[in-house]
mmCIF file of N, CA and C in Angstrom:
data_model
loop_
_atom_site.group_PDB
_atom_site.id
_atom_site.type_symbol
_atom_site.label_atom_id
_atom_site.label_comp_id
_atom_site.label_asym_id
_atom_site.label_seq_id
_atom_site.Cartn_x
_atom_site.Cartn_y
_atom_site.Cartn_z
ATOM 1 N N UNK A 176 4.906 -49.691 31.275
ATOM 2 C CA UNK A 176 5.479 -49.044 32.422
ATOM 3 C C UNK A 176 6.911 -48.610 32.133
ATOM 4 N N UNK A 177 7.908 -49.336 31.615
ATOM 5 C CA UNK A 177 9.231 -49.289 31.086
ATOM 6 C C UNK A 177 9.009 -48.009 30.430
ATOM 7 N N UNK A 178 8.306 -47.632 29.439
ATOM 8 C CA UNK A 178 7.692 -46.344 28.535
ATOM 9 C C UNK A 178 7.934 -45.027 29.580
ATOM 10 N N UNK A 179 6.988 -45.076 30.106
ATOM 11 C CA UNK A 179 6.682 -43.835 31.142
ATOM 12 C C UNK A 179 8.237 -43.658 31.917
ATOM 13 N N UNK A 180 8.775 -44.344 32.160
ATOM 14 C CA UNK A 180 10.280 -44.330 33.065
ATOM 15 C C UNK A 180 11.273 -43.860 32.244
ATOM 16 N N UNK A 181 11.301 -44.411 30.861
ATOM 17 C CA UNK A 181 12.195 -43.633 30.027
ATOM 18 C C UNK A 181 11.639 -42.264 29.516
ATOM 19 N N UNK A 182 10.479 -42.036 29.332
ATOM 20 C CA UNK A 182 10.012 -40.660 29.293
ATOM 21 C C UNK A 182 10.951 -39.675 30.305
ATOM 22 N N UNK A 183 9.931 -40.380 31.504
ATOM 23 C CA UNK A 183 10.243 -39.232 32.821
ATOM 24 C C UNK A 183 11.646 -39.337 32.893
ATOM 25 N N UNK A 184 12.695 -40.252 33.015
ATOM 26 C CA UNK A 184 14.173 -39.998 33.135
ATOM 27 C C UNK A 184 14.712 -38.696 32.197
ATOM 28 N N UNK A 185 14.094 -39.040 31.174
ATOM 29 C CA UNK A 185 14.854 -37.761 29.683
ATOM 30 C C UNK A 185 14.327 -36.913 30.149
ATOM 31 N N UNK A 186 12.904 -35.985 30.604
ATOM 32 C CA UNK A 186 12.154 -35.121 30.995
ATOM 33 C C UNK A 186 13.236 -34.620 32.328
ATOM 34 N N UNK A 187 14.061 -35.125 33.155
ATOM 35 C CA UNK A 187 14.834 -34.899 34.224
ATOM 36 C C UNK A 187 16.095 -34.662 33.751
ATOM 37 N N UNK A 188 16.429 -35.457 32.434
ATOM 38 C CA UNK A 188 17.800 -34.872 32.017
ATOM 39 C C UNK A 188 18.306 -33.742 31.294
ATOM 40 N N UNK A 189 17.115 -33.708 30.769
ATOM 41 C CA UNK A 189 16.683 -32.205 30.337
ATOM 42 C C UNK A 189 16.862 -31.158 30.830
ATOM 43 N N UNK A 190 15.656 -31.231 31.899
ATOM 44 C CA UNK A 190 15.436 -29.752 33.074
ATOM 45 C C UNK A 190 16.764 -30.551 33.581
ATOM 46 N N UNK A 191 18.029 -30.967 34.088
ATOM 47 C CA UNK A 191 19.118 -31.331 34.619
ATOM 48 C C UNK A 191 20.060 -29.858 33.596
ATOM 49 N N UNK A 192 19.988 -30.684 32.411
ATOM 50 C CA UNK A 192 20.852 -29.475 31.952
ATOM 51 C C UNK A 192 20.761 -28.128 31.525
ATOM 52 N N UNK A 193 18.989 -28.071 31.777
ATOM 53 C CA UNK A 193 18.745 -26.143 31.522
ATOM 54 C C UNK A 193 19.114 -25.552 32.522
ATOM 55 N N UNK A 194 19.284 -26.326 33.937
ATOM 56 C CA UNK A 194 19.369 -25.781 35.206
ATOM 57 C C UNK A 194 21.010 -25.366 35.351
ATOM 58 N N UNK A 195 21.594 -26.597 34.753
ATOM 59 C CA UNK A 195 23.352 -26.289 35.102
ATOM 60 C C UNK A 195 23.334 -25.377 33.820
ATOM 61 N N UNK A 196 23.013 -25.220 32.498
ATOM 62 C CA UNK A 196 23.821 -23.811 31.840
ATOM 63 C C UNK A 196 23.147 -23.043 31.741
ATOM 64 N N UNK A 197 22.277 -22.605 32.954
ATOM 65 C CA UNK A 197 21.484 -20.812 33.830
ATOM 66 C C UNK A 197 22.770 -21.174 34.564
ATOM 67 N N UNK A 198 22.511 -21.848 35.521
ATOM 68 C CA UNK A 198 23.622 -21.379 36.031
ATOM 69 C C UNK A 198 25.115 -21.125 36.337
ATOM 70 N N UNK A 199 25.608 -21.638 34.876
ATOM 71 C CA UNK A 199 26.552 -21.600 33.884
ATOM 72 C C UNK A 199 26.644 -20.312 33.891
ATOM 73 N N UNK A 200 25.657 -19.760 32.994
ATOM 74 C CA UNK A 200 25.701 -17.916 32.573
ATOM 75 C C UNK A 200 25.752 -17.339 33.375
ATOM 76 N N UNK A 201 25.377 -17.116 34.398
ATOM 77 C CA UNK A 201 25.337 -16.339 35.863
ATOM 78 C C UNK A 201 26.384 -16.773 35.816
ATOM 79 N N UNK A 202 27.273 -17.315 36.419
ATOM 80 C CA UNK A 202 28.342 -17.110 36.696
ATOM 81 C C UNK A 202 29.079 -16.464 35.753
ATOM 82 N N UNK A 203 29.215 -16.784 34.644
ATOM 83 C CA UNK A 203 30.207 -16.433 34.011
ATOM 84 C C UNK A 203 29.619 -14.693 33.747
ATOM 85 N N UNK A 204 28.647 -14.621 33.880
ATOM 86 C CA UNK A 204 28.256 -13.009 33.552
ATOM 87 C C UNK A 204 28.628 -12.463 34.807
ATOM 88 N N UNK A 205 28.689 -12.703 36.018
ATOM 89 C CA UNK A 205 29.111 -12.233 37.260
ATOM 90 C C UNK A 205 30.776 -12.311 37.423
ATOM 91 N N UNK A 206 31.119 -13.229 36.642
ATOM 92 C CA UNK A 206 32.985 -13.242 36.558
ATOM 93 C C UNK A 206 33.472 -11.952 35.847
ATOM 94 N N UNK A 207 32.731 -12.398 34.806
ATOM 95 C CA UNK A 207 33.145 -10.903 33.468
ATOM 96 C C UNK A 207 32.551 -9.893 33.575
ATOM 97 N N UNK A 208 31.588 -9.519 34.254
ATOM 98 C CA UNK A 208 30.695 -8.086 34.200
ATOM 99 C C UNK A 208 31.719 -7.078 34.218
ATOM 100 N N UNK A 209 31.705 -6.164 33.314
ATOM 101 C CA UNK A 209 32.780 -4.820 33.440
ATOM 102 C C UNK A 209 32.563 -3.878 34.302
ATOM 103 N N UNK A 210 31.761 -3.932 35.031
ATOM 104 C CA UNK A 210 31.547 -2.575 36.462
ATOM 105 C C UNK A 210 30.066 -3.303 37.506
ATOM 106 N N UNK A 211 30.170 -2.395 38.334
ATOM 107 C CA UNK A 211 28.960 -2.990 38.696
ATOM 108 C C UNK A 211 27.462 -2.014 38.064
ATOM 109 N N UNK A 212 26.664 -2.579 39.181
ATOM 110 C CA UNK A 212 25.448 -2.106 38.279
ATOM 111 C C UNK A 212 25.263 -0.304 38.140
ATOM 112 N N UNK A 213 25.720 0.024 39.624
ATOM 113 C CA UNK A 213 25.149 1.673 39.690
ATOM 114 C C UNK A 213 26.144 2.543 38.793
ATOM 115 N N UNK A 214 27.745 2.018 38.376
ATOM 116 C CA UNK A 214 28.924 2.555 37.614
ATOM 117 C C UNK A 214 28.001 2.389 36.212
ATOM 118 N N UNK A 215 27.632 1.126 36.069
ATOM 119 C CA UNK A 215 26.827 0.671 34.177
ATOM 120 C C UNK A 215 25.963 1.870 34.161
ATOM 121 N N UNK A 216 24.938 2.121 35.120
ATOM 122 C CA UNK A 216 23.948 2.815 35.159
ATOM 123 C C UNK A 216 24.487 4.784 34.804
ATOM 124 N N UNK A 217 25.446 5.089 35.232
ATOM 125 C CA UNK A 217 25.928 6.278 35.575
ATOM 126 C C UNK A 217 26.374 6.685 34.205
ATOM 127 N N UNK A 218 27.313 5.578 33.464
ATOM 128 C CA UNK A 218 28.086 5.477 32.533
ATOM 129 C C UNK A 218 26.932 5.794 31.138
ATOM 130 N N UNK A 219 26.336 5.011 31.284
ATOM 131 C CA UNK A 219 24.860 4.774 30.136
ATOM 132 C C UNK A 219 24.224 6.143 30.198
ATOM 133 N N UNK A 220 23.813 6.596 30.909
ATOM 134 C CA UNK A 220 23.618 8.166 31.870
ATOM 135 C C UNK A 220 24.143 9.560 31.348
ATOM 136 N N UNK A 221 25.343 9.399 30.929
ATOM 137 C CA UNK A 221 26.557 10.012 30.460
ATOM 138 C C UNK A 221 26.383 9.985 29.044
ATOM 139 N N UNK A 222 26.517 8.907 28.279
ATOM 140 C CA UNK A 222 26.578 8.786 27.286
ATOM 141 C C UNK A 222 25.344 8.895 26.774
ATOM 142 N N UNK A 223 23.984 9.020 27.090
ATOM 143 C CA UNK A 223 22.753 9.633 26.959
ATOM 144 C C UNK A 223 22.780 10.523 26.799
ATOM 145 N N UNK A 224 23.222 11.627 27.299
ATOM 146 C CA UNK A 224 23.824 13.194 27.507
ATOM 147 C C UNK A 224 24.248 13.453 26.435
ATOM 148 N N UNK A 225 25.051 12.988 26.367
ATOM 149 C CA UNK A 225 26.368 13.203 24.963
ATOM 150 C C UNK A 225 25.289 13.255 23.695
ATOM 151 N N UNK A 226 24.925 12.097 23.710
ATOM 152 C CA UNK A 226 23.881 11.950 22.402
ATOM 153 C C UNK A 226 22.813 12.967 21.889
ATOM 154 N N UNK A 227 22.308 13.266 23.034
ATOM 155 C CA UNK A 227 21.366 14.657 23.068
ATOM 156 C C UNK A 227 22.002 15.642 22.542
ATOM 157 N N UNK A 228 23.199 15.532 23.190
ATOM 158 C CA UNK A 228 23.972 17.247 22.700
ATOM 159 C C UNK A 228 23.574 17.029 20.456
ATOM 160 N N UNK A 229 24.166 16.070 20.158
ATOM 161 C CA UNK A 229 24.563 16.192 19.338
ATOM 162 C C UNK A 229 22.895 15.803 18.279
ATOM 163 N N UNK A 230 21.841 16.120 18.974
ATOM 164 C CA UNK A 230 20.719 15.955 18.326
ATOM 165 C C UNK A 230 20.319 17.625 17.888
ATOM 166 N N UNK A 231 19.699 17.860 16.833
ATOM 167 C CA UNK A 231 19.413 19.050 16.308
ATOM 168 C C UNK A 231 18.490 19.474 16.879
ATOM 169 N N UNK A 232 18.777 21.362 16.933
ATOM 170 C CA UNK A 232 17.492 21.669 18.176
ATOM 171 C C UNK A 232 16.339 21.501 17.864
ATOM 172 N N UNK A 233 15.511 21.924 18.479
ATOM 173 C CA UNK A 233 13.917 21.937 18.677
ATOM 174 C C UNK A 233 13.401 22.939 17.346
ATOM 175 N N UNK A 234 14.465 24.025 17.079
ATOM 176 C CA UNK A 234 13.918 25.308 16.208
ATOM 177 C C UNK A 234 14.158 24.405 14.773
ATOM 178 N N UNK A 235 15.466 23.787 14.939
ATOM 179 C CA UNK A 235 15.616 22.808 13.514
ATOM 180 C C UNK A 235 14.606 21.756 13.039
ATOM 181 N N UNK A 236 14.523 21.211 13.878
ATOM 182 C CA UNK A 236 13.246 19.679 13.985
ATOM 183 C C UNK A 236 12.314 21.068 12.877
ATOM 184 N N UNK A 237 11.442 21.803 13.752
ATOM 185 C CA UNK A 237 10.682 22.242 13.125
ATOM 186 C C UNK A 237 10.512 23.159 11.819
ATOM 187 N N UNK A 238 11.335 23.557 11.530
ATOM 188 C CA UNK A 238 12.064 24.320 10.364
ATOM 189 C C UNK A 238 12.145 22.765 9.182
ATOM 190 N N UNK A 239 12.585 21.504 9.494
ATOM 191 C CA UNK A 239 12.488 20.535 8.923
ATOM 192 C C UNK A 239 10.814 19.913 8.704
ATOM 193 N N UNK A 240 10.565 20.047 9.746
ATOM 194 C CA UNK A 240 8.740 19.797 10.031
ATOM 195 C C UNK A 240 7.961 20.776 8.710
ATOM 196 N N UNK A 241 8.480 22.075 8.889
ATOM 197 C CA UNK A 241 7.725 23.070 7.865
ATOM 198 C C UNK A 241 7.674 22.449 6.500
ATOM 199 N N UNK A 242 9.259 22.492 6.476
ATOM 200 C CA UNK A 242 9.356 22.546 4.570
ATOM 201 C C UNK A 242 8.896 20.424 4.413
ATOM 202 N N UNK A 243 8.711 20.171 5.151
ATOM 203 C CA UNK A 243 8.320 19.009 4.731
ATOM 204 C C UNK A 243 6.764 18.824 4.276
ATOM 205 N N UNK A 244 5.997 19.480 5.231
ATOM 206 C CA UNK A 244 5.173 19.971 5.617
ATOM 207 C C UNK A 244 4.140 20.685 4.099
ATOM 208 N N UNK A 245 5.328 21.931 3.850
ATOM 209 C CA UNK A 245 4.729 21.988 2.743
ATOM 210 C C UNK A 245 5.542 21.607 1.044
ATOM 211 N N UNK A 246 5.941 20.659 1.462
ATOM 212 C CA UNK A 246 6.529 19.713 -0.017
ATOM 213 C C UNK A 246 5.428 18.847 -0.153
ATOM 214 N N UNK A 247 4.473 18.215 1.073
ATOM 215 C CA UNK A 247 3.548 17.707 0.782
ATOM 216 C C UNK A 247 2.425 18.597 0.469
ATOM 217 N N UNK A 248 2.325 19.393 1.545
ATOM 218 C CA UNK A 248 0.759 19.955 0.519
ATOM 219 C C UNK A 248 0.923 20.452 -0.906
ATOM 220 N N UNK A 249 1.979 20.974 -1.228
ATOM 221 C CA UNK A 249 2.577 21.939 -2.628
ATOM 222 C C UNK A 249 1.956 20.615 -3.367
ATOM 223 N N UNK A 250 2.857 19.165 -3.181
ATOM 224 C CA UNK A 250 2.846 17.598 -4.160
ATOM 225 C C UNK A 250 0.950 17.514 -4.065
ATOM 226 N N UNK A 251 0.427 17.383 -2.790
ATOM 227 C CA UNK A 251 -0.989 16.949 -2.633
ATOM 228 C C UNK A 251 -2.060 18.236 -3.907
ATOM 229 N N UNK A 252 -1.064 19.309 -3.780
ATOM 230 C CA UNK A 252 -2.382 20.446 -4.519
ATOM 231 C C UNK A 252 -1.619 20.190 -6.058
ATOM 232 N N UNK A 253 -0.782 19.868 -6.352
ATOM 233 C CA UNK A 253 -0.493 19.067 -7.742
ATOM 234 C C UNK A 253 -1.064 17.998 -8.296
ATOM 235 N N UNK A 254 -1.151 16.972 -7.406
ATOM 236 C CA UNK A 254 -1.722 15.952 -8.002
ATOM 237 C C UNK A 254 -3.295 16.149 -7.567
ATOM 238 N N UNK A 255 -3.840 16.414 -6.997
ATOM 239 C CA UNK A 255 -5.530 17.263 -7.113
ATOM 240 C C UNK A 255 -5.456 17.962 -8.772
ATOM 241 N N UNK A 256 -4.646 18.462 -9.154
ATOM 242 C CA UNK A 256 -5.140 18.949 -10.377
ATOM 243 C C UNK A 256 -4.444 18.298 -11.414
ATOM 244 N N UNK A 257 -3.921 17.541 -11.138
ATOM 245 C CA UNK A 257 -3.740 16.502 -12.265
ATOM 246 C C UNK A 257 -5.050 15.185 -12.362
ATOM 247 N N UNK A 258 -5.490 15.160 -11.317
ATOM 248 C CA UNK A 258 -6.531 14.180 -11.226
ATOM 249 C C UNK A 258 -7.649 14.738 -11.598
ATOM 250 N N UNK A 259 -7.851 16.408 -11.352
ATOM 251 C CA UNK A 259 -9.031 16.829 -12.093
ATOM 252 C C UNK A 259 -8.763 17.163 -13.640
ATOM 253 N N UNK A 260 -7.669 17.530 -13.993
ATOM 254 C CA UNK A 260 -7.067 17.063 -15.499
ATOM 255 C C UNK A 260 -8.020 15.757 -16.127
ATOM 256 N N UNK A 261 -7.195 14.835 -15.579
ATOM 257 C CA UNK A 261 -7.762 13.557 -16.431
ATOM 258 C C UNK A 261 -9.298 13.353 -16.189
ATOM 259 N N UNK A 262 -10.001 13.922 -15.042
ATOM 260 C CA UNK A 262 -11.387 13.733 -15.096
ATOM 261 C C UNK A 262 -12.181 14.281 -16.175
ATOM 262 N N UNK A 263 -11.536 15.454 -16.397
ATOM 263 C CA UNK A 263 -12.013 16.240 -17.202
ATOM 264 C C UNK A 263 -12.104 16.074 -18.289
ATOM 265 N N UNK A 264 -10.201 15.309 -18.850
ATOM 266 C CA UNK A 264 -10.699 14.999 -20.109
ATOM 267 C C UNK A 264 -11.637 13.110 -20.529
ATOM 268 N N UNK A 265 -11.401 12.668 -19.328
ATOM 269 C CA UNK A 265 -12.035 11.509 -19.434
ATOM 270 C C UNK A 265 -14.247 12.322 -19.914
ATOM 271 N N UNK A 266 -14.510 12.674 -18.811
ATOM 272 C CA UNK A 266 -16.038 13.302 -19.545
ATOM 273 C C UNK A 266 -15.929 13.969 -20.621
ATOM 274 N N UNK A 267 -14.571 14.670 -21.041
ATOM 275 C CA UNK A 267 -14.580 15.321 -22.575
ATOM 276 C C UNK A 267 -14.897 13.913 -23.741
ATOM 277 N N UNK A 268 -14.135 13.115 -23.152
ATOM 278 C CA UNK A 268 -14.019 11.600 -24.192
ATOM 279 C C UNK A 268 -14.991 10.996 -24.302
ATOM 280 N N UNK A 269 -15.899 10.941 -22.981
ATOM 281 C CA UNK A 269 -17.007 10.372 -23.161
ATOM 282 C C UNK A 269 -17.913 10.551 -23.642
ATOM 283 N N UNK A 270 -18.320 12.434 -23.679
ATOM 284 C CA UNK A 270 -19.190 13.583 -24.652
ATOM 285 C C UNK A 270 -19.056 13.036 -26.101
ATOM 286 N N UNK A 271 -18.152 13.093 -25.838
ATOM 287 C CA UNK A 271 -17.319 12.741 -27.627
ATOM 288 C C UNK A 271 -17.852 11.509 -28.154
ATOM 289 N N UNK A 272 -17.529 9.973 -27.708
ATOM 290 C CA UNK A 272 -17.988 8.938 -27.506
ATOM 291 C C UNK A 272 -19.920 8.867 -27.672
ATOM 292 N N UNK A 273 -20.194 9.586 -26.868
ATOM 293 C CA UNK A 273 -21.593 9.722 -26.641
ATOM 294 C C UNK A 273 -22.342 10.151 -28.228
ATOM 295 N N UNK A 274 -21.563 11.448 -28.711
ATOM 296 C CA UNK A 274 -21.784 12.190 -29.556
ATOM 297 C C UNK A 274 -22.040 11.009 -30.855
ATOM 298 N N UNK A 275 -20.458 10.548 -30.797
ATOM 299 C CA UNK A 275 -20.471 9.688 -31.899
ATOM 300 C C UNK A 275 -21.768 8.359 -31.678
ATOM 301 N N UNK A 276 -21.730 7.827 -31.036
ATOM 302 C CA UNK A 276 -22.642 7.103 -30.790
ATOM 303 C C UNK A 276 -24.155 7.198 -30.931
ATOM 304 N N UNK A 277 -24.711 8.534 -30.944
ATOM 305 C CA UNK A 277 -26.355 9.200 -31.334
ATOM 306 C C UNK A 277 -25.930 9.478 -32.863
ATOM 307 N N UNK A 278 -24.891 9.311 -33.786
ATOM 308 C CA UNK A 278 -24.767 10.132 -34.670
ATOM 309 C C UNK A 278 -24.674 8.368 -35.539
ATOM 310 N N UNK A 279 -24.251 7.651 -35.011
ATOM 311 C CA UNK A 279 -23.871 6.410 -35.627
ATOM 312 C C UNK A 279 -25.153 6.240 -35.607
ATOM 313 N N UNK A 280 -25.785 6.008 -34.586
ATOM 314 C CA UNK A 280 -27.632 5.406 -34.904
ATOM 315 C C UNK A 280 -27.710 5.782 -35.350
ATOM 316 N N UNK A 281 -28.502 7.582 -35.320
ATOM 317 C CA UNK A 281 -29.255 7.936 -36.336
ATOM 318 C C UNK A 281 -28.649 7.473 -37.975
ATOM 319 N N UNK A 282 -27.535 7.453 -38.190
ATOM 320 C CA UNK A 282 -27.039 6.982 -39.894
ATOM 321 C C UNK A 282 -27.628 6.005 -40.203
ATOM 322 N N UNK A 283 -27.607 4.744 -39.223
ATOM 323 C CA UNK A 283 -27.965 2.824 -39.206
ATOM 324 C C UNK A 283 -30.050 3.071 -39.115
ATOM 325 N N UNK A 284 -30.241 4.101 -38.377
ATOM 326 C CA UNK A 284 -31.735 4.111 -38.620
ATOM 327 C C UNK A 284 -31.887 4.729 -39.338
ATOM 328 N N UNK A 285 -31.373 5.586 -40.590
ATOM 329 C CA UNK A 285 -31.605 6.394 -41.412
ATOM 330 C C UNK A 285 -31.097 5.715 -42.658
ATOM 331 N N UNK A 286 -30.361 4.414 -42.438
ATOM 332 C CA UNK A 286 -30.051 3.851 -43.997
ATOM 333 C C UNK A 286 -31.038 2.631 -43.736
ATOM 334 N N UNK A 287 -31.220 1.839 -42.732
ATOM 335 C CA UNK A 287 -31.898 0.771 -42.668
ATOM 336 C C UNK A 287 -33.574 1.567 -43.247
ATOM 337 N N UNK A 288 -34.014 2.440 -42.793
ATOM 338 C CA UNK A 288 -35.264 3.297 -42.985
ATOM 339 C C UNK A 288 -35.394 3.314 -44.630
ATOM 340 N N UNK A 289 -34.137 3.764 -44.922
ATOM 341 C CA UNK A 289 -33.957 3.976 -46.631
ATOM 342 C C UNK A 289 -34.170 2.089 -47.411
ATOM 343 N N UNK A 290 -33.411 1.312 -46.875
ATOM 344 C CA UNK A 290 -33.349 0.197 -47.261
ATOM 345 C C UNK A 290 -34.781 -0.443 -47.352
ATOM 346 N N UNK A 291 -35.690 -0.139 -46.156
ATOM 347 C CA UNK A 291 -37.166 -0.801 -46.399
ATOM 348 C C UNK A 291 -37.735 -0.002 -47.360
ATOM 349 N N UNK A 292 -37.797 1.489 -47.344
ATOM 350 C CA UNK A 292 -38.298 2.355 -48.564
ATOM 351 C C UNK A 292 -38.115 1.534 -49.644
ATOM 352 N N UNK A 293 -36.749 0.991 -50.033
ATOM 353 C CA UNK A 293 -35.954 0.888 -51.665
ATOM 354 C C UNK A 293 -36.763 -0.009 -51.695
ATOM 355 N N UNK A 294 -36.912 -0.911 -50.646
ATOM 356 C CA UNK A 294 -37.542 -2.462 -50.682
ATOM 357 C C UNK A 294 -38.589 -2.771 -51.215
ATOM 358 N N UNK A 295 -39.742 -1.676 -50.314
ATOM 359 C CA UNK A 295 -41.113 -1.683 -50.762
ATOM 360 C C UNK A 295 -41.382 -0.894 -51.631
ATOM 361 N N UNK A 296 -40.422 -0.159 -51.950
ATOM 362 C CA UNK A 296 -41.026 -0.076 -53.750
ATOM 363 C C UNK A 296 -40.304 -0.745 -55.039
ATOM 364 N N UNK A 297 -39.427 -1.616 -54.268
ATOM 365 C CA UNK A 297 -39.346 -2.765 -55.277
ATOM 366 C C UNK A 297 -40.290 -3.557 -54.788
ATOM 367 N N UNK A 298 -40.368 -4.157 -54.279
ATOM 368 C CA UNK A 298 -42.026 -5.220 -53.966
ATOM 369 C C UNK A 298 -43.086 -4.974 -55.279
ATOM 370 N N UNK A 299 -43.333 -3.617 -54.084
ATOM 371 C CA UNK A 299 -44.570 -2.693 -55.565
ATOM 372 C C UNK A 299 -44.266 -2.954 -56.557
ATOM 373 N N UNK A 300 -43.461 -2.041 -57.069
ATOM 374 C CA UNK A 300 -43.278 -2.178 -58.764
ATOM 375 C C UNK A 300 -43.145 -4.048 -59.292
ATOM 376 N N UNK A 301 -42.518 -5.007 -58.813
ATOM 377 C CA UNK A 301 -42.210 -6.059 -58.853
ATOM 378 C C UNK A 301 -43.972 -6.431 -59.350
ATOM 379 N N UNK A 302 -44.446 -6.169 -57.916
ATOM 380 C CA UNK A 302 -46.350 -7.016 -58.094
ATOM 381 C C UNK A 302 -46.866 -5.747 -59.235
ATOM 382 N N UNK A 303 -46.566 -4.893 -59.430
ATOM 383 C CA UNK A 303 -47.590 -4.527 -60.281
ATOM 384 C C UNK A 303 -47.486 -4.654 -61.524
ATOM 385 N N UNK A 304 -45.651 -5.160 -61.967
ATOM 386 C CA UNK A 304 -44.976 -5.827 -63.229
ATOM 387 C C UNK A 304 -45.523 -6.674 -63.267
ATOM 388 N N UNK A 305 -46.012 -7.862 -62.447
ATOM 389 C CA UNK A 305 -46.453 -9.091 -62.629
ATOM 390 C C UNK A 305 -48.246 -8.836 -62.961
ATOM 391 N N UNK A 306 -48.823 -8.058 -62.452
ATOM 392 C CA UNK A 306 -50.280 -8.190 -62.660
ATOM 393 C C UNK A 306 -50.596 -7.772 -63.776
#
């Protein structure tokens, strides 16, 4: 029981002091506020204005929009043909590859072919030396 009482006391001293520094800040934000709300509002208002002026027009934005516009497609239709570049020569390499590769067998089946020839007519001649 002692447990639960020191809980709940700290749980009260707690919310005790979130309550006094809210309302700490309120005050002190209501002491110091530099105008009231509809002057803040008017002021902010004003200086919104100002900011606009000094934003580039609508004809600029888009004149910026264009050439951006086409720096990418110009870059996008560059690298399209750089990518069909390397495709191209990648299947050139592989033709090539391929080529060599039917040309390597046929040699390995055309010397191994030769090698049983040499073979079996050494055999032959061998058995017919012996008989």
């Amino acid at each position: 029981m002692r447990f639960s009482y020191t809980v709940s006391r700290k749980g009260c001293f707690v919310m005790n002091s979130f309550l006094k520094g809210m309302l700490l800040g309120v005050g002190i934000g209501l002491l110091i506020a530099p105008m009231k709300g509809d002057e803040m509002r008017n002021m902010l208002s004003e200086r919104a204005n100002e900011v606009r002026g000094y934003l580039p027009e609508n004809e600029q934005i888009d004149i910026y929009r264009q050439r951006v516009s086409d720096r990418v497609s110009q870059t996008t239709g560059t690298l399209k043909g750089y990518a069909q570049q390397a495709a191209s020569s990648v299947k050139q390499t592989a033709s090539n590859l391929n080529s060599l590769a039917q040309n390597a067998t046929s040699n390995v089946k055309g010397t191994s072919q030769d090698v049983v020839d040499m073979t079996r007519d050494t055999v032959k001649s061998t058995s017919n030396d012996i008989r």
